Each structure stands twice: as C-alpha cells, then as structure tokens.
Amino acid sequence: MGSLSSSAFGPVKPSSFAVLLVLLLSCSSFSSTEAYDALDPTGNITIKWDIMSWTPDGYVAVVTMYNFQRRDIQAPGWTLGWTWAKKEVIWSMMGAQTTEQGDCSKFKGNIPHSCKKDPTVVDLLPGTPYNQQIANCCKGGVINSWFKDPGNAASSFQVSVGAAGTTNKTVRVPRNFTLKAPGPGYTCGPAKIVRPSKFVTANKRRVSQALMTWNVICTYSQLLAQKTPSSCVSDANQEDAP
Ligand SMILES: *[C@@H]1O[C@H](CO)[C@@H](O)[C@H](O)[C@H]1NC(C)=O
Ligand SMILES: *[C@@H]1O[C@H](CO)[C@@H](O)[C@H](O)[C@H]1NC(C)=O
Ligand SMILES: *[C@@H]1O[C@H](CO)[C@@H](O)[C@H](O)[C@H]1NC(C)=O
C-alpha cells in the first residue's frame, strides 16, 4: 500500500481527501439509514396477514394494507413483494394479482396462479368483475390516508396458498417484504405474529376472528427515496422514483 501523498494519481491534497472521506461516510450511512420520514415521523403502512381458514395443503389469508401515513398512496398505487420461506405457491387470488406466474411446469391439472419464490402483487383496477373482488380491493393500488379518510385507508386481497403449513405450528411467515407506494423509499420490517384480528359483522351481532395473524410494518424515508447517490449504489428502482 503506497502512502496517500504518492498514489498513482499524484499527490492527494488533504482537502480532497477530506471530501472523499465525507462522501464515503455518507455512502455507508445511507445504506444503514433506518427508514424515517421527517415530515411524517410516525407514519407507517401496516400490512396485516389474517389466516381465515386452513386447507388440505395450506391456507386462505386476507392481506390488508393500512395507510397510516399523512399522505395518500396515489396512482399507480402500491406494489407488494415478499419471499416465501419454503416452496409455497399461490393457487389463486381475489382482489389482486401477481405480476408474473413464474415456472409452474411441475404442476399438472390445476395450475397455480403463481409459482414464483418472490411474488410481486398489484391491486386490480376499478371495474374488475364482481366475482374477482373482495371488500376494499380493486382501486388500482390507491389508498387514502387514515388521517384524512379512514373509511378508504385500507386495501385488501385474498390469497390461497398451497404447499404451505396447515396449522399455526407448521405455517411459515414469508420473508423480505418489499413495498413501493408507489415509488421506492419504503423499508419493511419482519413479519411478526400478533394476536389474531377480530372481525365484527355489519350488524355488530357477532365477532369472528382470524386463525392466526401476522403484521409487517413498512416506513418511508426521503433519504432512501431521493438522496441515494448513484455513485454509491446502483439502485435498480431509481427509474421508478416519482
Ligand atoms: C403505525 O401508525 C399507527 C397510526 O398512527 C400507530 O398507531 C402505530 O403505532 C404505528 N406503528 C408503528 C410500528 O409505528
Ligand atoms: C396455535 O393454536 C393453539 C390452539 O389451537 C393456540 O393455543 C396457540 O396459541 C396458537 N399459536 C399461535 C402462535 O397462534
Ligand atoms: C432476505 O434479504 C437478505 C438481504 O437482502 C438476504 O440476505 C436473504 O437471503 C433474503 N432472504 C430470503 C429468504 O430471500
């Protein structure tokens, strides 16, 4: 290792070395920055995964995203991804769809909706046929802010998962959740098993509950969304910036 003052690029002035150092330090701090939105420090998007029934080879879940941010999630809306823990597949979905089916060639007869290890899900558009809808779906991924319009602050889809655990002891939570809402800048924490959600019927005469529930919390950071210097990381998502 040569000394600083005799590098191949000639003498390095202390001032330019300082600039380089600051740049390097800021690069490394970007990659370790916790998602944090200075304009909305407590804002978050909470994803709730409610298992509604077990099936012979998996389960049916309703996944609901709540926009606990001050601002709306505008068109083109949310995009949610995750990585399955094992070899799970999606037999079918209502109220949303995966963007790619992936390789389902080992299946005969019934072909899953998606066989991808890391599916990417988007909302369906308004005007979707009723038999493909569930409550709170099909708004093109738009979710209003809980603080402005609580009645329209959720977006849901139903997913039927196969090749999965069939009890609350054998089911595996998906990993590495990713969210664009609509652009980059979101960081999602791990899925955490929480107390099962309760559902009150419209006439308030009966309360049912999920068989099992896990939550994922995603938060937004302007730093991640806008200021990630291209000289530090090559961000494949950058062209999606709003
Ligand atoms: C998410 O936001 C909601 C509503 O402001 C808040 O009640 C909840 O504590 C927040 N969750 C986290 C983990 O920050
Ligand atoms: C799993 O189900 C059993 C009873 O069916 C219950 O006692 C237990 O708390 C559940 N565990 C989780 C993690 O939900
Ligand atoms: C999740 O992401 C981390 C870091 O990007 C990676 O090391 C890990 O292998 C991923 N896990 C899965 C199950 O894909």
Coordinates of C-alpha atoms and ligand atoms in Angstrom, one line a residue:
M1 CA 0.0 0.0 0.0
G2 CA 1.5 3.3 -1.0
S3 CA 1.2 6.3 1.2
L4 CA -1.5 8.9 0.4
S5 CA 0.8 11.5 -0.9
S6 CA 2.3 9.2 -3.6
S7 CA -0.7 7.4 -5.0
A8 CA -0.8 6.7 -8.8
F9 CA -3.0 9.8 -9.2
G10 CA -0.3 12.1 -7.9
P11 CA -0.3 14.0 -4.7
V12 CA -3.7 14.0 -2.9
K13 CA -4.4 17.3 -1.2
P14 CA -5.7 16.9 2.4
S15 CA -8.8 18.8 1.4
S16 CA -9.8 16.5 -1.4
F17 CA -9.1 13.5 0.9
A18 CA -11.5 15.0 3.4
V19 CA -14.2 15.4 0.7
L20 CA -13.6 11.8 -0.3
L21 CA -13.9 10.7 3.3
V22 CA -17.1 12.6 3.9
L23 CA -18.5 11.1 0.7
L24 CA -17.6 7.5 1.8
L25 CA -19.0 8.1 5.2
S26 CA -22.3 9.4 3.8
C27 CA -22.5 6.5 1.4
S28 CA -22.1 3.9 4.2
S29 CA -24.6 5.8 6.4
F30 CA -27.2 5.8 3.6
S31 CA -27.1 2.0 3.4
S32 CA -27.7 1.7 7.1
T33 CA -30.2 4.5 7.4
E34 CA -33.4 3.4 9.2
A35 CA -36.4 4.4 7.2
Y36 CA -37.7 7.6 8.7
D37 CA -39.8 10.4 7.2
A38 CA -39.1 13.7 8.8
L39 CA -42.4 15.1 7.5
D40 CA -44.4 12.2 9.0
P41 CA -42.2 10.7 11.7
T42 CA -44.8 8.2 13.0
G43 CA -46.2 7.4 9.5
N44 CA -46.3 3.8 8.5
I45 CA -48.0 1.3 6.3
T46 CA -49.2 -1.7 8.3
I47 CA -49.7 -5.0 6.4
K48 CA -51.9 -7.4 8.2
W49 CA -51.9 -11.1 7.1
D50 CA -55.0 -12.8 8.5
I51 CA -55.3 -16.6 8.1
M52 CA -59.0 -17.2 7.6
S53 CA -59.0 -21.0 7.0
W54 CA -56.7 -23.9 6.7
T55 CA -56.9 -26.0 3.5
P56 CA -55.6 -29.5 2.8
D57 CA -52.2 -28.1 1.6
G58 CA -52.1 -24.6 3.1
Y59 CA -54.4 -21.8 3.9
V60 CA -56.5 -18.9 2.7
A61 CA -55.5 -15.5 4.0
V62 CA -56.8 -12.0 3.6
V63 CA -53.9 -9.5 3.4
T64 CA -54.8 -5.9 4.3
M65 CA -52.6 -2.8 4.0
Y66 CA -53.5 0.2 6.1
N67 CA -52.1 3.6 5.1
F68 CA -51.2 5.2 8.4
Q69 CA -49.3 8.0 6.6
R70 CA -50.4 11.6 6.4
R71 CA -50.4 11.4 2.6
D72 CA -52.4 9.3 0.2
I73 CA -50.9 6.5 -1.8
Q74 CA -51.6 7.7 -5.3
A75 CA -51.7 6.1 -8.8
P76 CA -50.1 3.9 -10.0
G77 CA -50.5 2.6 -6.4
W78 CA -48.9 0.0 -4.2
T79 CA -46.7 -2.9 -5.3
L80 CA -46.1 -5.5 -2.6
G81 CA -43.5 -8.3 -2.7
W82 CA -42.2 -11.0 -0.4
T83 CA -40.1 -14.1 -0.5
W84 CA -41.7 -17.4 0.6
A85 CA -40.0 -19.2 3.4
K86 CA -40.3 -22.7 1.8
K87 CA -41.8 -23.8 -1.5
E88 CA -45.2 -22.2 -1.2
V89 CA -47.3 -21.4 -4.3
I90 CA -50.3 -19.2 -4.8
W91 CA -53.3 -21.3 -6.0
S92 CA -55.5 -18.3 -6.5
M93 CA -56.0 -14.7 -5.6
M94 CA -59.0 -12.4 -5.4
G95 CA -58.8 -8.6 -5.5
A96 CA -55.2 -8.5 -6.6
Q97 CA -52.8 -10.4 -8.9
T98 CA -49.2 -11.3 -9.2
T99 CA -47.3 -9.6 -12.0
E100 CA -45.7 -12.9 -13.1
Q101 CA -46.8 -16.5 -12.9
G102 CA -43.3 -17.9 -12.8
D103 CA -42.4 -21.6 -13.6
C104 CA -45.3 -23.8 -12.7
S105 CA -44.2 -26.6 -15.0
K106 CA -44.1 -29.3 -12.3
F107 CA -47.9 -28.9 -11.8
K108 CA -50.4 -30.9 -13.8
G109 CA -54.2 -30.3 -13.9
N110 CA -54.6 -27.4 -11.5
I111 CA -52.0 -24.8 -12.3
P112 CA -51.2 -22.2 -9.6
H113 CA -51.7 -18.5 -10.1
S114 CA -48.1 -18.0 -9.2
C115 CA -45.1 -20.3 -8.5
K116 CA -42.5 -17.6 -8.0
K117 CA -40.4 -17.8 -4.9
D118 CA -40.6 -14.0 -4.7
P119 CA -44.0 -12.9 -6.0
T120 CA -44.9 -9.3 -6.7
V121 CA -48.5 -8.4 -6.2
V122 CA -50.5 -5.4 -7.5
D123 CA -54.1 -4.3 -7.0
L124 CA -56.8 -4.9 -9.6
L125 CA -58.3 -1.9 -11.3
P126 CA -61.7 -0.4 -10.7
G127 CA -64.3 -2.1 -12.8
T128 CA -63.0 -5.6 -12.0
P129 CA -65.8 -8.2 -12.3
Y130 CA -67.5 -8.8 -9.0
N131 CA -66.5 -12.4 -8.8
Q132 CA -62.9 -11.4 -8.6
Q133 CA -63.4 -8.7 -6.0
I134 CA -63.3 -8.7 -2.2
A135 CA -64.0 -5.9 0.2
N136 CA -61.5 -3.0 -0.1
C137 CA -59.9 -4.2 -3.3
C138 CA -59.6 -3.1 -6.8
K139 CA -58.8 0.6 -6.5
G140 CA -55.7 0.5 -8.7
G141 CA -53.5 0.4 -5.6
V142 CA -54.7 3.8 -4.4
I143 CA -55.1 4.1 -0.6
N144 CA -56.2 7.3 1.1
S145 CA -54.6 8.5 4.3
W146 CA -56.0 7.1 7.5
F147 CA -55.9 10.7 9.0
K148 CA -57.9 12.2 6.1
D149 CA -60.3 9.4 5.0
P150 CA -60.3 6.5 7.5
G151 CA -63.1 4.7 5.5
N152 CA -60.8 4.4 2.5
A153 CA -57.5 3.9 4.2
A154 CA -57.2 0.1 3.6
S155 CA -56.6 -2.1 0.6
S156 CA -57.2 -5.9 0.8
F157 CA -56.7 -9.0 -1.3
Q158 CA -57.3 -12.7 -0.6
V159 CA -54.6 -15.3 -1.3
S160 CA -55.0 -19.0 -1.3
V161 CA -51.6 -20.5 -0.5
G162 CA -50.5 -24.1 -1.3
A163 CA -47.5 -26.3 -0.4
A164 CA -47.6 -24.5 2.9
G165 CA -48.0 -25.3 6.6
T166 CA -51.6 -26.2 7.5
T167 CA -51.5 -25.4 11.3
N168 CA -50.3 -22.5 13.3
K169 CA -47.3 -24.6 14.3
T170 CA -46.2 -25.5 10.7
V171 CA -47.1 -22.4 8.7
R172 CA -44.0 -20.2 7.9
V173 CA -44.2 -16.4 7.7
P174 CA -42.9 -15.0 4.4
R175 CA -39.7 -13.0 4.5
N176 CA -38.2 -9.9 3.0
F177 CA -41.3 -7.9 2.3
T178 CA -40.9 -5.0 -0.1
L179 CA -43.3 -2.2 -0.8
K180 CA -43.5 0.6 -3.4
A181 CA -46.2 3.0 -2.7
P182 CA -45.9 3.9 -5.5
G183 CA -42.2 4.7 -5.7
P184 CA -39.2 3.4 -3.7
G185 CA -38.2 4.6 -0.3
Y186 CA -40.0 2.0 1.9
T187 CA -38.4 -0.4 4.3
C188 CA -40.4 -3.2 5.7
G189 CA -39.7 -5.0 8.9
P190 CA -40.0 -8.7 9.5
A191 CA -43.4 -10.3 9.8
K192 CA -44.4 -10.6 13.5
I193 CA -47.0 -13.0 14.8
V194 CA -49.6 -10.9 16.7
R195 CA -52.9 -11.5 18.4
P196 CA -55.5 -12.8 15.9
S197 CA -57.6 -10.0 14.3
K198 CA -61.2 -9.8 15.2
F199 CA -64.0 -9.0 12.8
V200 CA -67.3 -7.5 13.7
T201 CA -70.2 -8.3 11.5
A202 CA -72.1 -5.3 9.9
N203 CA -75.0 -5.6 12.4
K204 CA -72.5 -5.9 15.3
R205 CA -74.1 -9.1 16.5
R206 CA -71.2 -11.4 16.0
V207 CA -67.4 -11.2 16.4
S208 CA -65.3 -13.7 14.5
Q209 CA -61.6 -14.0 14.5
A210 CA -58.7 -14.9 12.3
L211 CA -57.0 -18.3 13.0
M212 CA -53.6 -16.6 13.0
T213 CA -52.4 -13.1 12.2
W214 CA -49.0 -11.6 11.4
N215 CA -48.1 -7.9 10.9
V216 CA -45.5 -6.2 8.8
I217 CA -44.7 -2.5 9.3
C218 CA -43.2 -0.5 6.4
T219 CA -41.9 3.0 6.8
Y220 CA -40.8 5.6 4.3
S221 CA -37.6 7.6 4.1
Q222 CA -37.0 10.5 1.8
L223 CA -33.3 9.7 2.0
L224 CA -33.9 6.2 0.6
A225 CA -36.3 7.5 -2.0
Q226 CA -34.4 10.5 -3.4
K227 CA -31.0 11.1 -2.0
T228 CA -29.3 7.7 -2.5
P229 CA -26.3 8.9 -4.5
S230 CA -25.9 7.0 -7.7
S231 CA -22.2 6.9 -7.2
C232 CA -22.7 4.8 -4.0
V233 CA -25.1 2.1 -5.0
S234 CA -26.7 1.2 -8.3
D235 CA -30.3 1.3 -7.4
A236 CA -32.4 -0.7 -9.9
N237 CA -35.5 1.0 -8.6
Q238 CA -34.4 4.5 -9.4
E239 CA -36.3 4.9 -12.6
D240 CA -39.5 4.4 -10.7
A241 CA -38.9 7.4 -8.5
P242 CA -42.0 9.7 -8.5
Ligands
LIG1 C1 -48.3 2.9 12.7 O1 -49.2 4.0 12.7 C2 -50.3 3.9 13.6 C3 -51.2 5.1 13.4 O2 -50.5 6.3 13.5 C4 -49.8 3.8 15.0 O3 -50.9 3.6 15.9 C5 -48.9 2.6 15.1 O4 -48.3 2.6 16.4 C6 -47.8 2.7 14.1 N1 -47.0 1.5 14.2 C7 -45.6 1.6 14.3 C8 -45.0 0.3 14.4 O5 -45.0 2.6 14.2
LIG2 C1 -52.0 -22.1 17.9 O1 -53.2 -22.7 18.2 C2 -53.4 -23.1 19.5 C3 -54.7 -23.8 19.7 O2 -55.3 -24.2 18.5 C4 -53.2 -21.9 20.5 O3 -53.3 -22.3 21.8 C5 -51.9 -21.2 20.2 O4 -51.8 -20.1 21.0 C6 -51.7 -20.9 18.7 N1 -50.4 -20.3 18.5 C7 -50.3 -19.2 17.7 C8 -48.9 -18.8 17.5 O5 -51.2 -18.6 17.2
LIG3 C1 -33.6 -11.6 2.5 O1 -32.8 -10.5 2.2 C2 -31.5 -10.6 2.8 C3 -30.7 -9.3 2.5 O2 -31.1 -8.7 1.3 C4 -30.8 -11.8 2.2 O3 -29.6 -12.0 2.7 C5 -31.7 -13.0 2.5 O4 -31.1 -14.2 1.9 C6 -33.1 -12.9 2.0 N1 -33.9 -14.0 2.4 C7 -34.6 -14.6 1.6 C8 -35.4 -15.8 2.2 O5 -34.7 -14.4 0.4

